[in-house]
Amino acid sequence: MGTMTKVWAAAVLVFMLAGCATMPKRPENVAQGDYGYTKEYISWLARKEMKKHDVTGLSIALVDDQRVVWAEGFGFADEAGNVSATPETVYRAGSISKLFTATAAMQLVEQGKLDIDRPLQTYLPEFSIRSRFPAAGPITPRTIMTHHSGLPSDLLKGMWTRNPEPFESEVNLITDEYAAYPPDSVFSYSNVGVTLLGHGVEKITGRDFASHMDASVLRPLGMPHSSFSAAPDRSPLAAKAYRKGEEAEETPLRGIPAGGLNSTVLDLSRFMEMVFAGGRGGERQIIKPETLAEMLRPQNARVPLDLNFRVGLGWMLSGLGNIDIKNAGPVAHHGGATLYHRSQLIVLPDHKLGVVVLANSATAGSVVNKLATEALKLALEAKTGIKQPDRKKPTESDGSFSQDALQAYEGRYATMAGVVSVSKQSDYLRAEVMNKSLRLVPRSDGLFGLQYKLLGLFPISLGELDNVGISRAMVAERDILKARADGQELLVGERIQPVPIPEKWLQRTGEYKIANAGDDAVLFETLRLRHDAGLLLVDYSMPLFFNGTMSLAIAPLSDTEAVIYGLGRGMGETIRVVAIGGEELLYYSGYFLRKNLP
């Protein structure tokens, strides 16, 4: 090849690569119903985000009423086998499963076999759980579907393991646990609750859960590649699992009703089409229109600690961050996460638009959320002409917060990111979050904005968090931190009020390891109990779900029981001291924790 030929070839290659890396130009006008730019832009965005976050494979489907207007796969379902991801690739759908379990429960309501406001024991007589709330109302199917049951979030022992026990065993495993909260007091996501509901469905129908779901929901909807199973799909269409580009083992899951759905984006499109058809799938009425409307109706408007976050029966109806679509009416959605698969499904019922994104990589959580949301924003504009408003960046305050106002925030808070310590500086607050320092800077709207400075000098964007404002409030006699973005508010933390620590708990500080892990997937790599400035803290790491180490604060109730501080998922739960064979162990969520010898 001559020199000039090589130069031209190199120039063409550079041009082609540049074209791949350049965002598609947005057309000045889009014809109604023309999804061409939506497909082009989301395809570009998918490749960009997959590379950025090391995602191996991903599939997406966009639905307009009763049509799949676009479905495509990106990357690999099986990289070693050179098998591309396609719309037919079968993924673990994770907690999208809960939409189907809720649908099956509501079918039984229509048949007069289930009353969602009666105690769960009516349908699952063997269910019982300890409680410290004598005046609390009953745990019902409704409180389970809205995640207001007060049940523990998970039973971690045996949750992900190579040979899980039947999910029906959870009703016995929960007997010696404590309820975390009274029902209908706060939104607290619970896989345990939905698994128990699935057990109730099984009891009522007299057939095993997976068979019932296939006969009552999946087959009638025309979802041939979908099934409920503890294990991932093993067919030639199945996606392998990956973490940071390396193939990984997707361990079976015990809680099938909460997260055991294997599916494709095309199959899940049939579910969205059913929603847009008023509960009808093909020639069959899966659920009645009024039942579907009840599932999509906000159920928790009278729960003060939920602020203006809303949830339906199975469906999430609010979001803070990426899932934020304006001027579209209700935005109903549910995401999912197994050990290595991530998913997001969103529908706009008023406009009969929906999208689902499934991925086979543990690093894909933010990717599936972003792609699904951006696809729906563009599709909404293409179908209706409705554009998203320009987001105005909040401005910093001119110093309107007094020193007393700043000082009122000082303290430690129990949050989903662990214990957050807030301290007053000269004209701002400093928050220590998972060993990183953030600034809480007063804004002109009376809230605090989040800032992060690399090496304390260089401002770094926090993405969607740049638009979030933080404030403090007293709600239901709880001193809380709340986050606000574009009118949506969420509870993010509760101020910790330390209690006296018995000497026996102080003697238990030290490093721990799980004594009965068995064949479980290794979730915890660090377990440490320590005393710090009047608080007992549990430090732990979960590399499969987050980087770094998180700390939880626990409040001793006696010499042998302590409760995790805070409100929401994983908090309010109990750590107990047990003696086995003369040896003292800590017990949490089915695991026995043995203190390491010095």
Coordinates of C-alpha atoms in Angstrom, one line a residue:
M1 CA 0.0 0.0 0.0
G2 CA 1.4 3.4 -1.0
T3 CA 2.1 6.2 1.5
M4 CA -0.8 8.4 0.2
T5 CA -3.2 5.4 0.3
K6 CA -2.2 4.8 4.0
V7 CA -2.7 8.4 4.8
W8 CA -6.2 8.4 3.2
A9 CA -7.1 5.1 4.9
A10 CA -6.0 6.5 8.3
A11 CA -8.0 9.7 7.7
V12 CA -11.1 7.7 6.8
L13 CA -10.7 5.6 9.9
V14 CA -10.3 8.7 12.1
F15 CA -13.4 10.2 10.5
M16 CA -15.4 7.1 11.1
L17 CA -14.3 6.8 14.8
A18 CA -15.0 10.5 15.3
G19 CA -18.5 9.9 13.9
C20 CA -19.1 7.1 16.3
A21 CA -18.0 9.3 19.2
T22 CA -20.0 12.4 18.2
M23 CA -23.5 12.9 19.6
P24 CA -26.0 12.7 16.8
K25 CA -27.3 16.1 15.7
R26 CA -30.8 16.9 17.0
P27 CA -33.2 17.7 14.2
E28 CA -35.0 21.1 14.3
N29 CA -38.4 19.4 13.7
V30 CA -39.5 15.9 14.4
A31 CA -42.6 14.6 12.6
Q32 CA -45.2 13.2 15.0
G33 CA -44.6 9.5 15.6
D34 CA -41.1 9.6 14.1
Y35 CA -38.8 7.8 16.5
G36 CA -35.8 7.9 14.2
Y37 CA -33.8 10.4 16.3
T38 CA -34.8 8.6 19.5
K39 CA -33.2 5.4 18.2
E40 CA -30.1 7.2 16.9
Y41 CA -29.4 9.1 20.0
I42 CA -30.1 6.3 22.5
S43 CA -28.0 3.9 20.4
W44 CA -25.1 6.5 20.7
L45 CA -25.8 7.0 24.4
A46 CA -25.9 3.3 25.1
R47 CA -22.5 2.7 23.5
K48 CA -21.0 5.7 25.3
E49 CA -22.4 4.7 28.8
M50 CA -21.5 1.0 28.4
K51 CA -17.9 1.9 27.7
K52 CA -17.8 4.4 30.5
H53 CA -19.2 2.0 33.1
D54 CA -17.7 -1.3 31.7
V55 CA -21.1 -2.9 30.8
T56 CA -20.8 -6.0 28.7
G57 CA -24.3 -6.5 27.3
L58 CA -27.6 -4.6 27.2
S59 CA -30.9 -4.8 25.4
I60 CA -33.7 -2.1 25.1
A61 CA -37.3 -2.0 23.8
L62 CA -39.5 1.0 23.3
V63 CA -43.2 0.6 23.2
D64 CA -45.9 2.9 21.8
D65 CA -49.3 1.6 22.8
Q66 CA -49.6 -1.9 21.2
R67 CA -46.4 -1.6 19.1
V68 CA -42.8 -2.2 19.8
V69 CA -41.4 0.7 17.8
W70 CA -37.8 -0.2 18.5
A71 CA -35.8 -3.1 20.1
E72 CA -32.1 -3.6 19.9
G73 CA -29.2 -5.2 21.7
F74 CA -25.7 -3.8 22.4
G75 CA -22.5 -5.5 23.3
F76 CA -22.5 -9.2 24.2
A77 CA -24.7 -11.7 25.9
D78 CA -21.7 -14.0 26.0
E79 CA -18.4 -12.3 25.2
A80 CA -16.3 -15.4 25.3
G81 CA -18.7 -17.1 22.9
N82 CA -18.9 -14.0 20.7
V83 CA -22.7 -14.0 21.1
S84 CA -24.2 -10.6 20.7
A85 CA -26.9 -9.2 22.9
T86 CA -30.3 -9.0 21.1
P87 CA -33.9 -8.2 21.9
E88 CA -34.3 -12.0 22.4
T89 CA -31.5 -12.2 25.0
V90 CA -32.8 -13.6 28.3
Y91 CA -31.7 -11.7 31.4
R92 CA -32.4 -11.8 35.1
A93 CA -35.0 -9.1 35.5
G94 CA -34.5 -8.8 39.3
S95 CA -37.2 -6.8 41.1
I96 CA -39.3 -6.1 38.0
S97 CA -40.6 -9.5 39.2
K98 CA -42.5 -7.7 41.9
L99 CA -44.8 -6.1 39.3
F100 CA -45.9 -9.6 38.2
T101 CA -46.3 -11.0 41.7
A102 CA -48.5 -7.9 42.5
T103 CA -50.5 -8.5 39.3
A104 CA -51.1 -12.2 40.2
A105 CA -52.3 -11.1 43.7
M106 CA -54.7 -8.6 42.2
Q107 CA -56.1 -11.3 39.9
L108 CA -57.0 -13.2 43.1
V109 CA -58.7 -10.1 44.5
E110 CA -60.9 -10.0 41.4
Q111 CA -61.8 -13.6 41.9
G112 CA -62.8 -12.9 45.5
K113 CA -60.1 -15.1 46.9
L114 CA -57.9 -12.4 48.4
D115 CA -58.6 -9.2 50.4
I116 CA -55.5 -7.1 50.4
D117 CA -56.6 -5.3 53.6
R118 CA -56.9 -8.5 55.7
P119 CA -54.0 -9.7 57.8
L120 CA -51.5 -11.8 55.9
Q121 CA -52.1 -14.7 58.4
T122 CA -55.5 -15.1 56.8
Y123 CA -53.9 -16.6 53.7
L124 CA -50.6 -17.7 55.3
P125 CA -51.6 -19.0 58.7
E126 CA -48.1 -20.0 59.7
F127 CA -46.8 -16.4 59.4
S128 CA -45.7 -14.7 62.5
I129 CA -43.0 -12.2 63.5
R130 CA -41.9 -10.6 66.8
S131 CA -42.9 -7.0 67.3
R132 CA -42.0 -4.2 69.7
F133 CA -45.1 -2.2 68.5
P134 CA -48.1 -3.5 70.5
A135 CA -50.5 -0.8 69.1
A136 CA -49.5 -1.5 65.4
G137 CA -52.0 -2.6 62.8
P138 CA -51.7 -5.9 60.9
I139 CA -49.3 -6.7 58.1
T140 CA -51.5 -7.0 55.0
P141 CA -51.0 -7.7 51.3
R142 CA -51.6 -4.0 50.7
T143 CA -48.8 -2.9 53.1
I144 CA -46.5 -5.5 51.5
M145 CA -47.1 -4.3 47.9
T146 CA -46.5 -0.7 49.0
H147 CA -43.4 -1.6 51.0
H148 CA -45.0 -0.3 54.2
S149 CA -45.3 -3.7 56.0
G150 CA -42.5 -2.9 58.4
L151 CA -41.0 -6.3 57.7
P152 CA -37.2 -6.7 57.5
S153 CA -35.8 -5.9 54.1
D154 CA -34.0 -9.2 53.5
L155 CA -33.2 -12.5 55.0
L156 CA -29.6 -12.5 53.9
K157 CA -28.5 -16.0 55.0
G158 CA -29.3 -18.3 52.0
M159 CA -30.7 -15.5 49.9
W160 CA -28.1 -16.0 47.1
T161 CA -26.6 -19.5 47.2
R162 CA -25.8 -22.3 44.9
N163 CA -28.5 -24.6 46.3
P164 CA -31.2 -22.3 47.9
E165 CA -33.9 -23.7 50.1
P166 CA -37.4 -23.3 48.7
F167 CA -38.7 -19.7 49.1
E168 CA -41.5 -21.1 51.2
S169 CA -39.0 -21.6 54.0
E170 CA -38.9 -17.8 54.6
V171 CA -42.2 -18.0 56.5
N172 CA -40.4 -20.1 59.1
L173 CA -37.1 -18.2 59.0
I174 CA -38.9 -14.9 59.8
T175 CA -40.5 -16.2 62.9
D176 CA -37.7 -15.3 65.3
E177 CA -37.0 -11.9 63.6
Y178 CA -38.4 -8.6 64.8
A179 CA -40.5 -6.2 62.7
A180 CA -38.5 -3.1 61.8
Y181 CA -41.4 -0.6 62.0
P182 CA -45.1 -0.6 62.6
P183 CA -47.1 -1.0 59.3
D184 CA -47.8 2.2 57.4
S185 CA -45.3 4.3 59.2
V186 CA -42.6 4.7 56.6
F187 CA -41.6 3.3 53.1
S188 CA -39.1 0.5 53.7
Y189 CA -38.4 -1.8 50.8
S190 CA -38.8 -5.4 51.6
N191 CA -37.9 -8.5 49.5
V192 CA -39.1 -10.6 52.4
G193 CA -42.6 -9.2 52.2
V194 CA -43.1 -9.9 48.5
T195 CA -41.7 -13.4 48.9
L196 CA -44.3 -14.0 51.7
L197 CA -47.0 -12.6 49.4
G198 CA -45.9 -15.1 46.7
H199 CA -46.2 -17.9 49.2
G200 CA -49.7 -16.7 50.0
V201 CA -50.6 -16.7 46.3
E202 CA -49.3 -20.3 46.2
K203 CA -51.5 -21.3 49.2
I204 CA -54.6 -19.7 47.7
T205 CA -54.2 -21.2 44.3
G206 CA -53.0 -24.6 45.4
R207 CA -50.2 -24.8 42.8
D208 CA -46.6 -23.9 42.9
F209 CA -45.8 -20.2 42.4
A210 CA -43.8 -20.6 39.1
S211 CA -46.5 -22.7 37.5
H212 CA -49.2 -20.3 38.6
M213 CA -47.4 -17.3 37.2
D214 CA -46.8 -19.1 33.9
A215 CA -50.5 -20.0 33.6
S216 CA -52.1 -16.8 34.9
V217 CA -49.8 -14.1 33.6
L218 CA -46.8 -15.1 31.4
R219 CA -48.5 -17.4 28.9
P220 CA -51.7 -15.3 28.6
L221 CA -49.5 -12.2 27.8
G222 CA -47.5 -14.1 25.2
M223 CA -44.2 -14.1 27.0
P224 CA -42.6 -17.4 25.6
H225 CA -39.1 -16.7 26.9
S226 CA -40.0 -15.7 30.4
S227 CA -40.2 -17.8 33.6
F228 CA -39.9 -17.6 37.3
S229 CA -37.0 -19.6 38.7
A230 CA -34.4 -19.6 41.5
A231 CA -31.7 -20.0 38.8
P232 CA -30.8 -17.9 35.8
D233 CA -32.0 -19.1 32.4
R234 CA -29.7 -21.7 30.9
S235 CA -31.0 -21.7 27.3
P236 CA -28.9 -20.6 24.3
L237 CA -30.6 -17.2 24.6
A238 CA -29.4 -16.6 28.1
A239 CA -27.0 -13.8 29.0
K240 CA -23.9 -14.5 31.0
A241 CA -23.2 -12.3 34.0
Y242 CA -20.3 -9.9 34.3
R243 CA -18.5 -7.6 36.7
K244 CA -16.1 -5.0 35.4
G245 CA -15.8 -7.0 32.2
E246 CA -15.0 -10.3 33.8
E247 CA -17.5 -13.2 33.6
A248 CA -19.1 -14.0 37.0
E249 CA -21.4 -16.6 38.5
E250 CA -25.0 -15.4 38.8
T251 CA -25.9 -17.4 41.9
P252 CA -29.5 -18.7 42.3
L253 CA -31.9 -16.6 44.4
R254 CA -34.2 -18.1 47.1
G255 CA -36.9 -15.3 46.9
I256 CA -38.4 -16.2 43.6
P257 CA -41.6 -14.0 43.9
A258 CA -39.4 -11.0 44.7
G259 CA -36.7 -11.3 42.1
G260 CA -36.8 -14.6 40.2
L261 CA -38.1 -13.6 36.8
N262 CA -36.0 -14.4 33.7
S263 CA -37.2 -12.4 30.7
T264 CA -36.4 -10.5 27.5
V265 CA -37.1 -6.9 26.5
L266 CA -39.6 -8.2 23.9
D267 CA -41.5 -10.3 26.5
L268 CA -41.6 -7.4 28.9
S269 CA -42.9 -5.2 26.1
R270 CA -46.0 -7.4 26.2
F271 CA -46.5 -6.5 29.8
M272 CA -46.3 -2.8 29.1
E273 CA -48.8 -3.3 26.2
M274 CA -51.2 -4.9 28.7
V275 CA -50.9 -1.8 30.9
F276 CA -51.7 0.5 27.9
A277 CA -54.7 -1.7 26.9
G278 CA -56.4 -1.3 30.3
G279 CA -55.3 -4.7 31.6
R280 CA -55.9 -6.6 28.4
G281 CA -53.3 -8.9 26.8
G282 CA -54.2 -10.1 23.3
E283 CA -57.6 -11.7 23.5
R284 CA -57.6 -12.1 27.3
Q285 CA -58.4 -9.6 30.1
I286 CA -55.4 -10.2 32.4
I287 CA -56.7 -7.7 35.0
K288 CA -59.7 -5.4 34.9
P289 CA -59.2 -1.7 34.1
E290 CA -60.3 -0.6 37.6
T291 CA -57.8 -3.1 39.1
L292 CA -55.0 -1.7 37.0
A293 CA -56.0 1.9 38.0
E294 CA -55.9 0.9 41.7
M295 CA -52.4 -0.5 41.2
L296 CA -51.3 2.8 39.7
R297 CA -53.0 4.9 42.3
P298 CA -50.8 6.5 45.0
Q299 CA -51.3 4.5 48.2
N300 CA -49.2 6.3 50.7
A301 CA -50.4 9.9 50.7
R302 CA -51.2 9.8 54.4
V303 CA -47.7 8.6 55.5
P304 CA -46.0 11.8 56.7
L305 CA -42.5 10.3 56.6
D306 CA -42.8 9.5 52.9
L307 CA -43.0 13.3 52.2
N308 CA -44.3 13.5 48.6
F309 CA -42.7 10.2 47.5
R310 CA -45.5 8.0 46.1
V311 CA -45.9 4.3 45.5
G312 CA -48.7 2.2 44.1
L313 CA -49.4 -1.5 44.4
G314 CA -46.2 -2.9 43.1
W315 CA -45.3 0.2 41.1
M316 CA -43.0 3.1 42.1
L317 CA -44.6 6.4 41.2
S318 CA -41.9 8.8 42.2
G319 CA -38.2 9.2 41.5
L320 CA -35.3 11.4 42.4
G321 CA -32.5 11.7 39.9
N322 CA -32.4 10.0 36.5
I323 CA -36.0 8.8 36.6
D324 CA -37.5 12.3 36.3
I325 CA -39.8 13.0 33.4
K326 CA -41.8 16.2 33.5
N327 CA -45.2 17.1 32.0
A328 CA -46.0 13.5 31.3
G329 CA -48.6 12.7 33.9
P330 CA -47.9 9.6 36.1
V331 CA -44.4 8.0 35.7
A332 CA -44.7 4.4 36.9
H333 CA -41.6 2.3 37.1
H334 CA -39.7 -0.5 38.7
G335 CA -36.0 -1.3 38.6
G336 CA -34.2 -4.5 39.4
A337 CA -30.8 -5.7 40.6
T338 CA -29.5 -9.3 41.1
L339 CA -25.9 -9.9 41.9
Y340 CA -24.8 -9.0 38.4
H341 CA -27.9 -8.1 36.3
R342 CA -29.6 -4.7 36.3
S343 CA -32.9 -3.6 34.9
Q344 CA -35.4 -0.7 34.6
L345 CA -38.9 -0.6 33.2
I346 CA -40.8 2.7 33.0
V347 CA -44.3 3.5 31.6
L348 CA -46.2 6.7 30.9
P349 CA -49.8 5.5 31.2
D350 CA -51.4 8.8 30.0
H351 CA -49.4 8.7 26.8
K352 CA -49.1 4.9 26.4
L353 CA -45.4 5.0 26.1
G354 CA -43.0 2.6 27.8
V355 CA -39.4 1.4 27.8
V356 CA -37.5 -1.5 29.3
V357 CA -33.7 -1.9 29.6
L358 CA -32.0 -5.1 30.7
A359 CA -28.2 -5.5 31.3
N360 CA -25.9 -8.3 32.3
S361 CA -23.3 -6.3 34.3
A362 CA -23.1 -5.3 38.0
T363 CA -21.9 -1.8 36.9
A364 CA -25.0 -1.1 34.8
G365 CA -27.3 0.3 37.5
S366 CA -27.0 4.0 36.5
V367 CA -26.8 3.0 32.8
V368 CA -30.2 1.3 32.6
N369 CA -31.8 4.1 34.5
K370 CA -30.3 6.8 32.2
L371 CA -31.1 5.0 29.0
A372 CA -34.7 4.3 30.0
T373 CA -35.4 7.8 31.1
E374 CA -33.7 9.5 28.1
A375 CA -35.5 7.2 25.7
L376 CA -38.9 8.1 27.1
K377 CA -38.2 11.8 27.2
L378 CA -37.4 11.7 23.5
A379 CA -40.2 9.3 22.7
L380 CA -42.7 11.6 24.5
E381 CA -41.5 14.5 22.4
A382 CA -41.7 12.5 19.2
K383 CA -45.3 11.3 20.0
T384 CA -46.8 14.4 21.6
G385 CA -44.5 17.3 21.0
I386 CA -44.0 17.7 24.8
K387 CA -40.5 18.8 25.5
Q388 CA -38.7 18.6 28.8
P389 CA -38.2 22.0 30.5
D390 CA -34.8 23.4 30.8
R391 CA -33.4 22.7 34.2
K392 CA -32.3 25.8 36.1
K393 CA -29.2 25.2 38.2
P394 CA -29.7 26.5 41.7
T395 CA -27.6 29.4 42.7
E396 CA -25.5 29.7 45.9
S397 CA -26.8 31.9 48.7
D398 CA -25.2 35.3 49.6
G399 CA -24.8 34.2 53.2
S400 CA -28.4 34.2 54.4
F401 CA -27.9 31.3 56.7
S402 CA -27.0 32.4 60.2
Q403 CA -24.4 30.6 62.3
D404 CA -27.1 29.3 64.5
A405 CA -29.0 27.9 61.5
L406 CA -25.8 26.2 60.3
Q407 CA -25.1 24.8 63.8
A408 CA -28.6 23.3 64.0
Y409 CA -27.6 20.8 61.4
E410 CA -24.6 19.5 63.3
G411 CA -24.7 15.9 64.3
R412 CA -24.7 12.4 62.9
Y413 CA -27.4 11.0 60.7
A414 CA -28.4 7.4 59.8
T415 CA -28.8 7.3 56.0
M416 CA -28.9 4.8 53.2
A417 CA -25.2 5.7 52.7
G418 CA -24.5 4.8 56.3
V419 CA -23.7 7.2 59.2
V420 CA -23.2 10.7 57.9
S421 CA -21.5 13.2 60.1
V422 CA -22.4 16.9 59.6
S423 CA -20.3 19.7 61.0
K424 CA -20.4 23.5 60.7
Q425 CA -17.6 25.3 59.0
S426 CA -17.3 29.1 58.5
D427 CA -20.2 29.5 56.0
Y428 CA -21.1 26.0 55.0
L429 CA -21.6 22.5 56.3
R430 CA -19.2 19.6 55.9
A431 CA -20.6 16.1 55.5
E432 CA -18.5 13.0 55.9
V433 CA -20.0 10.3 53.7
M434 CA -18.3 6.9 53.3
N435 CA -14.9 8.4 54.1
K436 CA -15.4 11.2 51.6
S437 CA -16.0 14.9 52.5
L438 CA -18.8 16.8 50.8
R439 CA -19.7 20.4 51.2
L440 CA -23.3 21.4 51.9
V441 CA -23.4 24.9 50.5
P442 CA -26.3 27.3 51.3
R443 CA -28.4 28.0 48.2
S444 CA -30.7 30.9 47.4
D445 CA -33.8 28.6 47.7
G446 CA -33.1 28.0 51.3
L447 CA -31.7 24.5 50.8
F448 CA -28.1 23.2 50.9
G449 CA -26.5 22.1 47.6
L450 CA -23.9 19.3 47.4
Q451 CA -20.3 20.0 46.3
Y452 CA -17.3 17.9 46.1
K453 CA -13.8 19.3 45.6
L454 CA -11.0 17.0 44.5
L455 CA -8.1 17.4 46.9
G456 CA -10.2 20.1 48.5
L457 CA -9.5 22.5 45.6
F458 CA -11.1 21.4 42.3
P459 CA -14.9 21.3 42.0
I460 CA -16.1 18.0 40.6
S461 CA -19.6 17.5 39.2
L462 CA -21.8 15.0 41.1
G463 CA -24.1 14.5 38.1
E464 CA -27.8 14.4 39.1
L465 CA -26.8 15.2 42.7
D466 CA -25.8 18.7 41.5
N467 CA -29.5 19.5 41.4
V468 CA -30.4 18.0 44.8
G469 CA -31.1 20.3 47.7
I470 CA -30.8 19.1 51.3
S471 CA -32.8 20.4 54.3
R472 CA -33.7 19.4 57.8
A473 CA -37.2 19.0 59.2
M474 CA -39.2 17.5 62.1
V475 CA -41.8 15.1 60.7
A476 CA -43.8 12.7 62.8
E477 CA -41.6 13.5 65.8
R478 CA -38.5 12.5 63.8
D479 CA -35.6 14.8 63.2
I480 CA -34.9 14.1 59.5
L481 CA -32.8 15.1 56.5
K482 CA -34.7 15.3 53.2
A483 CA -33.6 15.7 49.6
R484 CA -35.4 17.8 47.1
A485 CA -35.1 18.0 43.3
D486 CA -37.5 19.6 40.9
G487 CA -40.3 19.4 43.5
Q488 CA -39.8 15.8 44.5
E489 CA -38.8 15.1 48.1
L490 CA -37.4 12.0 49.7
L491 CA -36.4 11.2 53.2
V492 CA -32.6 10.6 53.2
G493 CA -31.6 10.4 56.9
E494 CA -32.6 10.6 60.5
R495 CA -30.6 12.4 63.2
I496 CA -29.1 9.9 65.6
Q497 CA -30.0 10.4 69.3
P498 CA -27.3 8.3 71.2
V499 CA -28.4 6.0 74.0
P500 CA -26.3 4.6 76.9
I501 CA -24.1 1.7 75.8
P502 CA -24.0 -1.2 78.2
E503 CA -20.5 -2.5 79.2
K504 CA -21.3 -5.9 77.7
W505 CA -21.7 -4.3 74.2
L506 CA -18.5 -2.3 74.6
Q507 CA -16.7 -5.6 75.4
R508 CA -17.9 -7.0 72.0
T509 CA -16.1 -4.5 69.9
G510 CA -13.7 -6.0 67.3
E511 CA -13.5 -7.8 64.0
Y512 CA -16.1 -10.4 63.1
K513 CA -16.6 -13.0 60.4
I514 CA -19.6 -15.0 59.3
A515 CA -19.6 -18.4 60.9
N516 CA -22.3 -20.1 58.8
A517 CA -21.7 -18.7 55.2
G518 CA -21.9 -22.1 53.6
D519 CA -22.3 -21.8 49.8
D520 CA -23.7 -18.3 49.9
A521 CA -22.4 -15.7 47.6
V522 CA -19.9 -13.7 49.6
L523 CA -21.6 -10.3 50.3
F524 CA -19.6 -9.0 53.2
E525 CA -15.8 -8.6 53.2
T526 CA -15.4 -6.5 56.3
L527 CA -17.3 -6.7 59.5
R528 CA -16.2 -4.6 62.5
L529 CA -18.0 -3.5 65.6
R530 CA -16.4 -0.4 67.2
H531 CA -17.2 2.4 69.6
D532 CA -16.8 6.0 68.4
A533 CA -17.8 9.1 70.4
G534 CA -20.7 7.6 72.2
L535 CA -22.0 5.4 69.3
L536 CA -21.7 1.7 68.5
L537 CA -20.8 1.4 64.8
V538 CA -20.8 -1.6 62.5
D539 CA -18.4 -1.1 59.6
Y540 CA -18.9 -3.3 56.6
S541 CA -18.1 -3.6 52.9
M542 CA -20.2 -5.2 50.1
P543 CA -18.0 -5.0 47.0
L544 CA -20.8 -6.5 44.7
F545 CA -23.0 -3.5 45.4
F546 CA -20.8 -0.5 46.4
N547 CA -17.2 0.6 46.7
G548 CA -15.6 1.4 50.1
T549 CA -16.8 0.8 53.6
M550 CA -20.1 1.8 55.1
S551 CA -20.9 2.3 58.8
L552 CA -24.2 1.6 60.5
A553 CA -25.0 2.9 64.0
I554 CA -26.8 0.5 66.4
A555 CA -28.7 1.3 69.6
P556 CA -28.5 -1.3 72.3
L557 CA -31.9 -2.1 73.8
S558 CA -30.5 -4.5 76.4
D559 CA -27.4 -6.6 77.0
T560 CA -28.4 -8.9 74.2
E561 CA -30.4 -6.9 71.6
A562 CA -29.6 -3.8 69.5
V563 CA -31.5 -2.0 66.7
I564 CA -30.0 -0.4 63.7
Y565 CA -30.7 3.4 63.8
G566 CA -32.6 5.1 61.0
L567 CA -35.6 4.9 58.7
G568 CA -35.9 2.9 55.5
R569 CA -34.4 -0.2 54.0
G570 CA -32.2 -2.2 56.2
M571 CA -32.7 0.1 59.2
G572 CA -34.8 -0.5 62.3
E573 CA -33.7 -4.2 62.2
T574 CA -32.4 -6.1 65.1
I575 CA -28.9 -7.6 66.0
R576 CA -29.0 -10.2 68.7
V577 CA -26.6 -11.9 71.0
V578 CA -26.9 -15.7 71.1
A579 CA -25.0 -18.5 72.8
I580 CA -24.3 -21.7 70.9
G581 CA -22.3 -24.5 72.6
G582 CA -21.2 -22.0 75.2
E583 CA -19.9 -19.6 72.6
E584 CA -21.3 -16.1 72.3
L585 CA -22.1 -15.0 68.7
L586 CA -23.9 -12.1 67.1
Y587 CA -26.9 -12.9 65.0
Y588 CA -28.2 -10.8 62.1
S589 CA -30.5 -11.7 59.2
G590 CA -29.8 -15.5 59.6
Y591 CA -26.0 -15.1 59.9
F592 CA -24.0 -16.0 63.0
L593 CA -21.1 -13.6 63.4
R594 CA -18.1 -14.9 65.3
K595 CA -15.6 -12.4 66.9
N596 CA -12.0 -12.9 65.6
L597 CA -9.5 -13.8 68.3
P598 CA -6.9 -11.2 69.1

